[in-house]
Amino acid sequence: MSFLVKVSAWFLDPVHWQGSAGVPNRLLEHVLMAGAATLVAALIALPIGIALGHFGRGGNAAINISNVGRAIPSFAVLVLAFEVVGIGAPPAFIALTLLAIPPIVTNSYVGVKEVDPDVKDAARGMGMRERKILFAVELPLAVPLIMAGIRTSAVQVVATATLAALVAWGGLGRYIIDGFAQQDYVQMFAGAVLVAALAVATELALGAVEFMLVPRGLRESGAAPAGPPQAKAA
Amino acid sequence: MNLFLDATDPWIRVSYLQNHAADFEADLAEHVELTLIAVLVGLLIALPLGVLIYRRRGLRNPVLGVTGVLYSIPSLALFAFLIPYTGLTYVTAEIGLVGYTILILVRNTVVGLEAVPADVRDAARGMGYRPLKQLLWVELPLALPSIFAGVRIATVTTIGLVTVTALIGEGGLGRLILEGLIRDFKTPLVVGTVLSILLAAVADLGLAGIQRLVMPWSR
Amino acid sequence: MTLKNLRPLVVALGTLAIVAACGGGGGGGTTAKETLTIGGFNFSESSILADMYGQALKAKGYTIAYKLNLGSREVVAPALKTGQVDLYPGYAATELEFFNNKKGEAGGDPQANVTKLNTYLSAFGAEALTPSPASDENAFAVTKALATKDNLVKISDLKPVASQLVLGGPPECPTRPYCELGLKSVYGLTFKDFKSLDAGGSLTKGALEKGDIDVGLVFSSDGAVAAKNFVVLQDDKQLEAADNIVPLIRTNKANSEVTSLLNSIDAKLTLVDLTAMNKSADIDKEDPATLATNWLKQHGFSATT
């Protein structure tokens, strides 16, 4: 028990809350990096997945990209990025963005593709043009799956950003890596608590957003579809 | 800086490949061993656990909710939680890896059991099947496709996570990736990455093949 | 809740697995000679030295297991204490200051350092052998451009500008008397920031080159420093004490054959040899094991990989 008491003392020590090595700064670094990478990945992946799903093409590729993505160790992607661009934020950002793309592509593809063909038919019957069908019908119905994909990516990015401390970046992983190197297990454990808390908070927060974005009719009928299984790479 | 034709550190240095073939084998073997144990032990624990949750409806949502949340914890953090108690050991690596396989497999077991149609269960009961017999001969076999899908996902996921255990002194192919990082050396990095991906692909395809043999009725 | 119940089962199964895996491999032959586990720090010079010791001992019939790139001294020293590692190539002054809890006893005489070191090591059944004439101390380097701009020749020259400079080194640097701690106490330097990289390795040198850090910790036997046009600042206040290479070994493995072999290897080791081998490993990406074999054969030792 005294070990956990020391960990609590670490958190209560004001020194650990100040400056560039303090919790607020590291947390901010971590959140900003994760947010930026997920956002850029979404900007790249959403148009691809939605387009493929809408036109019903490239299905195999869209689904397999996630299987392939799951097979590539995120640790390797990070070190490969380091070999190509060096240390610090750049390789972290590149690696994280690349890792975030597959789940969003797959989920948005499946989300749009799986919209009930009858609904699309009805929309066409009502005289809706293709683009209106996409934006007014398909996308709202695909939102649960798309959000699930973004959530999967975000959690994965938060996790891999922990590893990015290895290429001399900052973030909350810094406490784990430095604590380990200095054999300061209190610092290491405290870092793990912070990282785990952030990951769980991300999962829960985005889960709540997902829940709220499901169109009311779908939510009440309980017909919101479940997506492909969550990936975990780090 | 010319990234692709770097004379002193090409992406593949053939002499390194020749000198280290034995190391690659050893790392691959270690990787397979770590994965196998994690998945098998995970299955051993997740199956009974999944049945238990399936039987006690009240446990279902809370437990699956908690497992979903625990799954989001980064593996490095999980190892960091364990190290002060279990040290820099094989066991620490396995506890972490098994933790994640259990989370995947419990969910797939429960979902698979729940998918067994009510009429089939009724019919079994009508035929006089006691609960255990019903479980073993009716429900679990029908849940097998979902469980198997879970095994595939757990296997591929674990193969990726094993590389992270290199940071705590274990690692399998992760050792090569770590060497690439420490020495700024591309060849072991490339070898470790490629072998890791190949291993995941072979494992997934192999399991898919077994699934088709054992359960020809499922896709 | 789930994981707690699983641990005994997992530990049992894990142990079974380990025993099964090891039973095939590590049983050893029918020779009466010992098995030694050799540890190494996480930089290539340590791997080279560990390989040298291991290959020479193996040629004499010992069974060798390696735990290379284990980590910093914070990881390796406890491993020696508990016997997880039997032998590692140490650095006299730094080892002394580590085991005496930074008392400040190390000086410029390697033999004196080793003698004091042994008083601490004997407490847990280990000893340090004869120090080599070759030594490898911490050193601090800047880019040529910065040295010219701020007129930096020795470490004291950093005093007026340190508060605007970023120091880079291994994660343990802030707590080490021969690193940031010593720079503060001996030279009075307070840096703007510290970046946690590696022990004089590719991360630190890369960061120095790119300008992510201004002052980087390197090793005095580093072969890449000259090649990258870095300027190593002179240690004018003698912060770094005599870090001669010396094997640290558990006494129960230190029979006369082992100790005389290790001592004769170290006696022939020179700074020039070390620097050349380090350069081959770091820049040319040569294998530490191959470099070790070549050195051993050139100096009249047998080597078995």
Coordinates of C-alpha atoms in Angstrom, one line a residue, chain B residues 45-217:
Chain B
I45 CA -10.7 -17.6 -18.9
A46 CA -13.0 -15.8 -21.3
L47 CA -15.2 -18.7 -22.2
P48 CA -16.4 -19.6 -18.7
L49 CA -16.6 -15.9 -17.9
G50 CA -18.7 -15.3 -21.0
V51 CA -21.1 -18.1 -20.1
L52 CA -21.4 -16.8 -16.6
I53 CA -22.4 -13.3 -17.9
Y54 CA -24.7 -14.8 -20.4
R55 CA -26.5 -16.7 -17.7
R56 CA -26.8 -13.8 -15.3
R57 CA -28.5 -11.2 -17.4
G58 CA -28.0 -8.5 -14.8
L59 CA -24.2 -8.7 -15.2
R60 CA -24.3 -8.3 -19.0
N61 CA -24.4 -4.6 -19.5
P62 CA -22.2 -3.5 -16.6
V63 CA -19.5 -6.1 -17.4
L64 CA -19.4 -5.5 -21.1
G65 CA -19.5 -1.7 -20.5
V66 CA -16.5 -2.1 -18.1
T67 CA -14.6 -4.3 -20.5
G68 CA -15.1 -1.9 -23.3
V69 CA -13.7 0.9 -21.2
L70 CA -10.7 -1.1 -20.0
Y71 CA -9.9 -2.0 -23.6
S72 CA -9.2 1.6 -24.2
I73 CA -6.3 1.7 -21.7
P74 CA -3.0 1.9 -23.6
S75 CA -0.9 -1.2 -23.3
L76 CA 2.2 0.8 -22.1
A77 CA 0.1 2.1 -19.3
L78 CA -1.1 -1.3 -18.3
F79 CA 2.5 -2.7 -18.2
A80 CA 3.5 0.4 -16.2
F81 CA 0.7 -0.5 -13.7
L82 CA 2.0 -4.1 -13.4
I83 CA 5.8 -3.6 -13.3
P84 CA 6.0 -2.3 -9.7
Y85 CA 4.3 -5.5 -8.6
T86 CA 5.4 -8.2 -11.1
G87 CA 8.7 -6.8 -12.3
L88 CA 10.3 -6.8 -15.8
T89 CA 9.3 -10.3 -16.5
Y90 CA 7.7 -12.6 -19.0
V91 CA 4.7 -12.8 -16.6
T92 CA 4.2 -9.1 -16.7
A93 CA 4.0 -9.1 -20.4
E94 CA 1.6 -12.0 -20.4
I95 CA -0.7 -10.6 -17.8
G96 CA -1.1 -7.5 -19.9
L97 CA -1.5 -9.4 -23.2
V98 CA -4.0 -11.8 -21.6
G99 CA -5.9 -8.9 -20.2
Y100 CA -6.7 -7.6 -23.7
T101 CA -7.5 -11.0 -25.2
I102 CA -10.0 -11.6 -22.4
L103 CA -11.7 -8.3 -23.1
I104 CA -12.1 -9.2 -26.8
L105 CA -13.1 -12.8 -26.2
V106 CA -15.6 -12.3 -23.4
R107 CA -17.5 -9.8 -25.6
N108 CA -17.6 -12.2 -28.6
T109 CA -18.6 -15.1 -26.4
V110 CA -21.5 -13.3 -24.9
V111 CA -22.7 -11.8 -28.2
G112 CA -22.3 -15.3 -29.8
L113 CA -24.4 -17.0 -27.1
E114 CA -27.0 -14.3 -27.3
A115 CA -27.4 -14.8 -31.0
V116 CA -28.6 -18.4 -30.5
P117 CA -32.2 -18.3 -31.6
A118 CA -34.8 -18.6 -28.8
D119 CA -36.6 -21.4 -30.7
V120 CA -33.5 -23.5 -30.8
R121 CA -33.0 -23.2 -27.1
D122 CA -36.7 -24.0 -26.6
A123 CA -36.4 -27.1 -28.8
A124 CA -33.4 -28.3 -26.8
R125 CA -35.2 -27.8 -23.5
G126 CA -38.2 -29.5 -25.0
M127 CA -36.0 -32.5 -25.9
G128 CA -35.1 -32.8 -22.3
Y129 CA -31.6 -31.2 -22.4
R130 CA -30.3 -30.3 -19.0
P131 CA -28.7 -26.8 -18.8
L132 CA -25.1 -28.1 -19.0
K133 CA -25.8 -30.4 -21.9
Q134 CA -27.7 -27.6 -23.6
L135 CA -24.7 -25.3 -23.2
L136 CA -22.1 -27.7 -24.5
W137 CA -24.1 -29.3 -27.3
V138 CA -26.3 -26.6 -28.5
E139 CA -25.5 -23.0 -27.4
L140 CA -21.7 -23.0 -27.6
P141 CA -21.5 -24.8 -31.0
L142 CA -23.9 -22.2 -32.4
A143 CA -21.9 -19.4 -30.8
L144 CA -18.7 -20.7 -32.3
P145 CA -18.6 -18.4 -35.3
S146 CA -18.6 -15.4 -33.1
I147 CA -16.1 -16.9 -30.7
F148 CA -13.9 -17.8 -33.6
A149 CA -14.1 -14.3 -35.0
G150 CA -13.0 -13.1 -31.6
V151 CA -10.0 -15.5 -31.6
R152 CA -9.0 -14.0 -35.0
I153 CA -9.2 -10.5 -33.8
A154 CA -7.5 -11.3 -30.5
T155 CA -4.6 -13.0 -32.3
V156 CA -3.9 -10.2 -34.7
T157 CA -4.3 -7.6 -32.0
T158 CA -1.9 -9.5 -29.7
I159 CA 0.7 -9.9 -32.4
G160 CA 0.8 -6.1 -32.6
L161 CA 0.8 -5.6 -28.9
V162 CA 3.7 -8.1 -28.4
T163 CA 6.0 -5.6 -30.1
V164 CA 5.4 -3.1 -27.3
T165 CA 6.6 -5.7 -24.8
A166 CA 10.1 -5.0 -26.2
L167 CA 10.1 -1.9 -24.0
I168 CA 9.9 -4.0 -20.9
G169 CA 12.6 -6.5 -21.9
E170 CA 10.5 -9.1 -23.7
G171 CA 9.3 -8.4 -27.2
G172 CA 9.7 -11.0 -29.9
L173 CA 10.0 -9.1 -33.2
G174 CA 9.6 -5.9 -31.2
R175 CA 13.3 -6.3 -30.2
L176 CA 14.2 -5.6 -33.9
I177 CA 12.0 -2.5 -34.0
L178 CA 13.5 -1.3 -30.7
E179 CA 17.0 -1.9 -32.1
G180 CA 16.1 0.2 -35.1
L181 CA 15.1 3.0 -32.8
I182 CA 18.0 2.9 -30.4
R183 CA 20.7 2.6 -33.1
D184 CA 18.9 4.7 -35.8
F185 CA 19.3 1.6 -37.9
K186 CA 16.8 0.9 -40.7
T187 CA 17.4 -2.8 -41.5
P188 CA 16.2 -4.4 -38.2
L189 CA 13.3 -2.0 -38.2
V190 CA 12.2 -3.1 -41.6
V191 CA 12.7 -6.8 -40.8
G192 CA 10.8 -6.6 -37.6
T193 CA 7.9 -4.7 -39.2
V194 CA 7.6 -7.0 -42.2
L195 CA 7.8 -10.2 -40.2
S196 CA 5.3 -8.9 -37.8
I197 CA 2.8 -8.1 -40.6
L198 CA 3.5 -11.4 -42.3
L199 CA 2.9 -13.2 -39.0
A200 CA -0.4 -11.4 -38.5
A201 CA -1.5 -12.2 -42.1
V202 CA -0.5 -15.9 -41.9
A203 CA -2.2 -16.2 -38.5
D204 CA -5.4 -14.6 -39.7
L205 CA -5.6 -16.6 -42.9
G206 CA -4.7 -19.8 -41.1
L207 CA -7.4 -19.3 -38.6
A208 CA -9.9 -18.4 -41.3
G209 CA -8.9 -21.7 -43.0
I210 CA -9.4 -23.6 -39.8
Q211 CA -12.8 -21.9 -39.3
R212 CA -13.9 -23.0 -42.8
L213 CA -12.9 -26.6 -42.1
V214 CA -14.4 -26.8 -38.6
M215 CA -17.5 -24.7 -39.3
P216 CA -18.3 -25.0 -43.0
W217 CA -21.7 -23.5 -42.5

